[in-house]
Structures are given as C-alpha cells and as structure tokens.
Amino acid sequence: MTFQNVTVAGSGVLGSQIAFQTAYKEFKVSVYDINEEAITNAKERMLKLKERYKQDLGASEEALESAYNRISFYTDLAEAVNDADLVIEAVPELVDIKTKFYQQLAQVAPEKTIFATNSSTLLPSQFAVATGRPEKFLALHFANEIWVNNTAEIMKHPNTDPAVFEAIIDFARAIGMVALPLQKEQPGYILNSLLVPFLEAAQMLLVNGVADPETIDKTWMIATGSPKGPFAILDVVGINTAYNIAYAKGQAGNEQSKKVADYLKSEYIDKGKLGTGTNEGFYSYPNPKYLEHDFLAD
C-alpha cells in the first residue's frame, strides 16, 4: 500500500500538528473541518508551528514553506477526501460526534481509503461498523508536540486487515515517528493508560480543594525531576480534551468525573482558557510561571 494523499479530519491542536508533520515529510495533505472559523484557527496554529520547527528541529524557512504549501483546506468532507489514501480522524473525543463523522465519511470516501482514528481513550471497535469498512480501520495515536514527542501508537481491532496494520506502521515511520504497534485493543493505548490516570488524579486533587495547580505541579516536578507537572501537561494537551474525557465518564455515572467536567467548563472553557493554544489555561503563555527560575523554590 502506497500513501500519497492524506486527509486529516479535525484541525484542533493535535489535528493541526498531524497535518503539518505529515506535510513536512513531503506528503500531500488535505485538512477538513466543519467551518471557516475552524480552518482559520488551524492556519494560525500552523504558522506558530513553523516557529517551533525552527526552534526545536532547526528546520529551514524553505522547508517549512514547502510543507505549508502542500496543505489544502476544506469545509466540504467529500472534497477533502476525494483522492485520499488515508484519513486520520482527530475530531472531538465524544462517541456521538465520532460515530456521526464516520457514517458521513463512509458515504463519500473512495473505496481505497484507509481510516485511522487518533482517539485518545476510545477503542476502534466502537466505530468499526460505522466506518463501513472495518477491515480498513484502526487507531493511529500521536502524542502532543509530535515533532519532538514522536510516538505513534498503532492499535488494531479484531477485524483489521493485518496488511493495513503493517501499512500504517510503515506510514508512521515515514512521517518521522517511532512506530509502536499494539497487538490488542486497550483503552488509552500505552501512553494514555499511564498518562490519563495521572492527569485525572491531579484534577481530583484540585476540584476537591486539596491544593492549587501550582502546588500540585511543584510537588511532582521536585519529587520526580519532571520538567512539567500535570497542569502544565494539561495546558499542552488542551483543556477541551480533558473536559471531553471527564464529561464522557461523568455521563457514564462517575460523579467525581462529572465534578471535574463542570469545574473545567465553568472556570476555564467558558472563559476561553483552553491551554497553550489560547495562551492561557492553568498558566499564562508564552512565559508560564512553572518555567520561572524560582518556581521550585520555597
């Protein structure tokens, strides 16, 4: 299987990163989102990514401009996937939204197209029927800031064609990732099986009034030597993503998760504090307090 044309559906924080990294590695990329406002925001994110690529990778302006020019933007799904070899879905982490998206995608994508979900915590088998092509569907999960945190977890479901699984492993390597194949479905893959409980524990400490974000982060950073605490990580992940995960668990009956979701919505999302993408979340950017030289002092 040869991939030339890749569509990224969903142009949020991680969707924009996936699209730009794929284009940087010389694939032709189409970006789809639901309206022009979302597309405008995606373009702004990618312009910021160019600066990070220069800073972190030493990328040249010429290479970055070429990468950006390989990206096309669409608000019409049929146009976005017209000749797609692969569609990477990065829409919000809600079952209903993803199911509806795959039902629509199945109607307009070419027969050749492979579908991959970048879902953080949901299983590909939850959406396999909705895709209309379960044998050509699997999970391809990236970490935030993928140009430096270059993991790609590839997770099949029981009906994924083994050849598709191997093809996506090869594709992940082709876009500069370390390919990490999972042989069995696991909610949260490897990374989020470790990370999500950690971030949830921090959020519970906050909403239950145990300590504020800075104190919690400081504790973790001093005790483990980590460069970031959980709330700094949440700002990078995006507070919308944390909210969607907590909301889904709250809807399923977890009262503590519902408490977290309500708190994130009222104190952050409703105030436009979504993390690094909006320059404000638990910290203010571009100079967050946790990077100050005396942050870890008494």
C-alpha atoms as one frame of an Amber mdcrd trajectory, in Angstrom:
protein
   0.000   0.000   0.000   1.321   3.395  -1.004   0.180   6.580   0.669   0.435
   9.832  -1.248  -2.673  11.802  -0.300  -3.506  12.076   3.386  -6.578  13.798
   4.822  -6.644  14.958   8.432 -10.209  15.432   9.695 -10.313  17.823  12.627
  -7.891  20.724  12.780  -7.622  21.321  16.524  -4.381  21.307  18.470  -3.307
  17.779  17.570  -5.023  17.607  14.180  -3.050  20.652  13.050   0.169  19.065
  14.287  -0.534  15.795  12.465  -1.305  17.632   9.248   1.797  19.820   9.398
   4.162  16.982  10.332   2.791  14.833   7.508   3.253  17.670   5.012   6.737
  18.371   6.399   7.616  14.787   5.479   6.509  15.550   1.905   3.042  14.027
   1.751   0.191  15.916   0.131  -2.260  16.788   2.913  -5.900  17.856   2.969
  -7.302  19.330   6.175 -11.036  19.134   6.835 -13.036  20.944   9.483 -16.652
  21.958   9.936 -16.461  25.689   9.200 -14.229  28.528   8.029 -13.564  29.731
  11.562 -12.019  26.360  12.452  -9.933  26.453   9.273  -8.698  29.977  10.049
  -7.663  28.831  13.522  -5.845  25.849  12.007  -3.864  28.084   9.675  -2.847
  30.277  12.608  -1.732  27.202  14.581   0.408  26.050  11.677   2.099  29.413
  11.342   3.056  29.091  15.024   4.257  25.530  14.380   6.702  26.834  11.797
   8.472  28.777  14.537   8.594  25.719  16.807  10.066  23.609  13.996  12.792
  26.200  13.511  13.484  26.315  17.241  13.293  22.588  18.018  14.412  20.957
  14.763  16.482  23.649  13.090  14.125  23.468  10.109  14.738  25.936   7.289
  12.187  28.531   6.207  12.225  26.987   2.721  11.354  23.503   4.017   8.593
  24.877   6.239   7.095  26.989   3.480   7.108  23.950   1.183   5.377  21.920
   3.875   2.661  24.542   4.331   2.143  24.759   0.571   1.472  21.009   0.440
  -1.596  21.511   2.669  -5.072  22.275   1.317  -8.019  23.232   3.496 -11.677
  22.215   3.127 -15.021  22.584   4.827 -16.602  20.068   2.432 -15.823  16.496
   3.517 -16.360  14.970   0.059 -13.842  17.374  -1.472 -11.355  16.804   1.351
 -11.290  13.026   0.837 -11.769  12.962  -2.916  -8.480  11.144  -3.587  -7.429
  10.223  -0.052  -5.319   7.131   0.511  -5.603   7.650   4.266  -7.928   9.647
   6.501  -6.699  10.406  10.020  -9.630  11.394  12.231  -8.908  13.879  15.019
 -12.401  15.118  15.869 -13.578  15.738  19.469 -13.336  12.852  21.920 -17.074
  12.156  22.082 -18.648   8.906  20.885 -21.652  10.518  19.200 -19.537  13.012
  17.248 -17.073  10.368  16.076 -19.835   7.916  15.112 -21.657  10.555  13.069
 -18.416  11.567  11.392 -17.601   8.003  10.319 -21.099   7.479   8.989 -20.680
  10.587   6.830 -17.132   9.663   5.830 -18.212   6.181   4.719 -20.584   7.743
   2.179 -18.005   9.943   0.442 -14.547   8.333   0.786 -13.103   6.297  -2.109
 -13.093   2.539  -1.708  -9.280   2.521  -1.447  -9.190   4.834   1.582  -7.963
   3.574   4.935  -9.451   5.220   8.037  -7.461   5.798  11.234  -8.687   7.302
  14.484  -6.455   9.403  16.698  -8.835   8.901  19.634  -7.103   9.287  22.982
  -9.159   6.828  25.028 -11.818   5.199  22.819 -11.461   1.852  21.045 -11.525
   1.421  17.254 -14.033  -1.430  17.638 -16.544   1.139  18.947 -16.637   2.744
  15.494 -15.720  -0.126  13.151 -19.295  -0.746  11.982 -19.934   2.961  11.409
 -16.930   3.145   9.054 -18.482   0.684   6.626 -15.016  -0.814   6.117 -13.887
  -2.362   9.413 -11.036  -4.229   7.759  -9.531  -0.883   6.670  -9.916   0.814
  10.038  -7.619   1.052  13.065  -6.178   3.541  15.563  -3.162   5.757  14.987
  -2.448   7.790  18.112   0.060  10.600  18.470   1.410  12.445  21.491   1.161
  16.219  21.670   4.043  18.178  20.119   4.608  15.305  17.741   7.635  16.813
  16.025   9.641  16.182  19.231   7.465  13.694  21.146   7.405  11.470  18.103
   5.486   8.408  19.251   2.855   6.776  17.056   0.810   4.029  18.678  -0.830
   1.790  16.081  -3.681  -0.286  17.504  -5.805  -2.720  15.509  -9.202  -4.136
  16.380 -10.121  -7.801  15.834 -11.241  -7.251  12.219  -8.414  -5.006  10.998
  -6.679  -6.452   7.943  -3.092  -7.358   9.004  -1.802  -5.772   5.783  -3.471
  -2.478   6.749  -1.897  -2.701  10.200   1.569  -3.142   8.683   0.976  -0.355
   6.160   0.138   2.133   8.898   3.236   1.096  10.852   5.282   1.925   7.733
   3.430   5.214   7.260   4.112   6.258  10.855   7.825   5.724  10.293   7.649
   7.647   7.020   6.403  10.760   8.808   9.208  10.631  11.364   7.500   8.752
  14.172   8.705   5.864  16.311   6.079   3.242  15.456   4.670   1.422  18.493
   2.381  -1.440  17.438  -0.241  -2.716  19.902  -1.405  -6.261  19.361  -4.612
  -5.943  21.360  -7.161  -3.190  21.972  -6.510  -1.207  25.115  -8.422   1.933
  26.170  -5.803   4.672  26.245  -3.204   2.610  24.374   0.146   2.603  26.220
   0.711   6.326  26.675  -2.716   7.343  27.923  -3.127   4.200  30.009  -0.287
   5.720  32.007  -0.964   9.440  31.499  -4.752   9.823  31.872  -4.991   8.371
  35.408  -2.104  10.652  36.404  -3.827  13.751  35.000  -7.179  12.708  36.472
  -5.614  12.295  39.899  -4.252  15.839  39.677  -7.627  17.216  38.637  -9.339
  15.422  41.517  -6.876  16.994  43.969  -7.787  20.390  42.545 -11.588  20.104
  42.461 -11.667  18.525  45.911  -9.804  21.525  47.316  -6.646  19.673  48.343
  -4.215  22.045  46.622  -3.968  24.549  43.767  -2.447  23.730  40.335   0.897
  25.351  41.062   1.395  23.446  44.313   0.439  20.149  42.690   2.793  20.760
  39.759   5.603  21.879  42.037   5.242  18.694  44.115   5.511  16.481  41.041
   8.377  18.395  39.480  10.532  18.435  42.621   9.829  14.822  43.586  10.371
  13.288  40.143  12.606  15.715  38.294   9.977  16.138  35.605  10.150  19.367
  33.549   6.353  19.717  33.713   3.667  18.965  36.256   0.207  17.608  35.397
  -1.429  21.011  34.902   1.335  22.194  32.607   0.792  18.979  30.646  -2.969
  19.596  30.568  -2.344  23.011  29.032  -0.395  21.336  26.217  -2.973  18.569
  25.740  -5.761  21.160  25.696  -8.365  21.692  28.379 -11.144  20.851  25.908
  -9.727  17.342  25.604  -9.561  16.921  29.379 -13.129  18.184  29.622 -14.417
  15.780  26.958 -12.844  12.804  28.729 -14.250  13.873  32.111 -17.649  14.659
  30.606 -17.924  11.221  28.978 -17.045   9.490  32.246 -19.487  11.726  34.106
 -22.262  10.813  31.688 -21.452   7.169  32.360 -22.134   7.732  36.064 -18.778
   8.716  37.567 -19.670  11.553  39.947 -16.076  12.693  40.514 -15.536  12.965
  36.753 -18.750  14.969  36.446 -17.413  17.321  39.120 -14.180  17.747  37.154
 -16.055  18.375  33.897 -18.293  21.008  35.491 -15.275  22.730  37.031 -13.251
  22.788  33.799 -16.199  24.188  31.880 -17.082  26.964  34.305 -13.579  28.016
  35.325 -11.665  27.565  32.076 -13.591  26.677  28.907 -16.371  29.246  29.353
 -13.678  31.880  29.953 -11.754  30.934  26.804  -8.844  29.478  28.765  -8.131
  26.365  26.720  -4.399  25.915  27.252  -1.354  26.835  25.185  -3.476  27.214
  22.035  -5.195  30.281  23.519  -2.133  31.443  25.504  -3.974  30.836  28.756
  -5.046  27.791  30.699  -3.835  26.831  34.130  -0.865  29.062  33.257  -0.392
  32.105  31.032   1.805  31.845  27.910   4.311  32.308  26.336   6.066  32.648
  29.717   4.317  30.239  32.111   5.111  30.548  35.775   6.397  26.958  36.032
   9.369  27.947  33.841  10.433  30.766  36.154  13.786  30.078  37.811  12.368
  30.297  41.335   9.178  28.282  40.730  10.533  25.259  42.590  11.864  27.287
  45.496  10.081  27.589  48.845
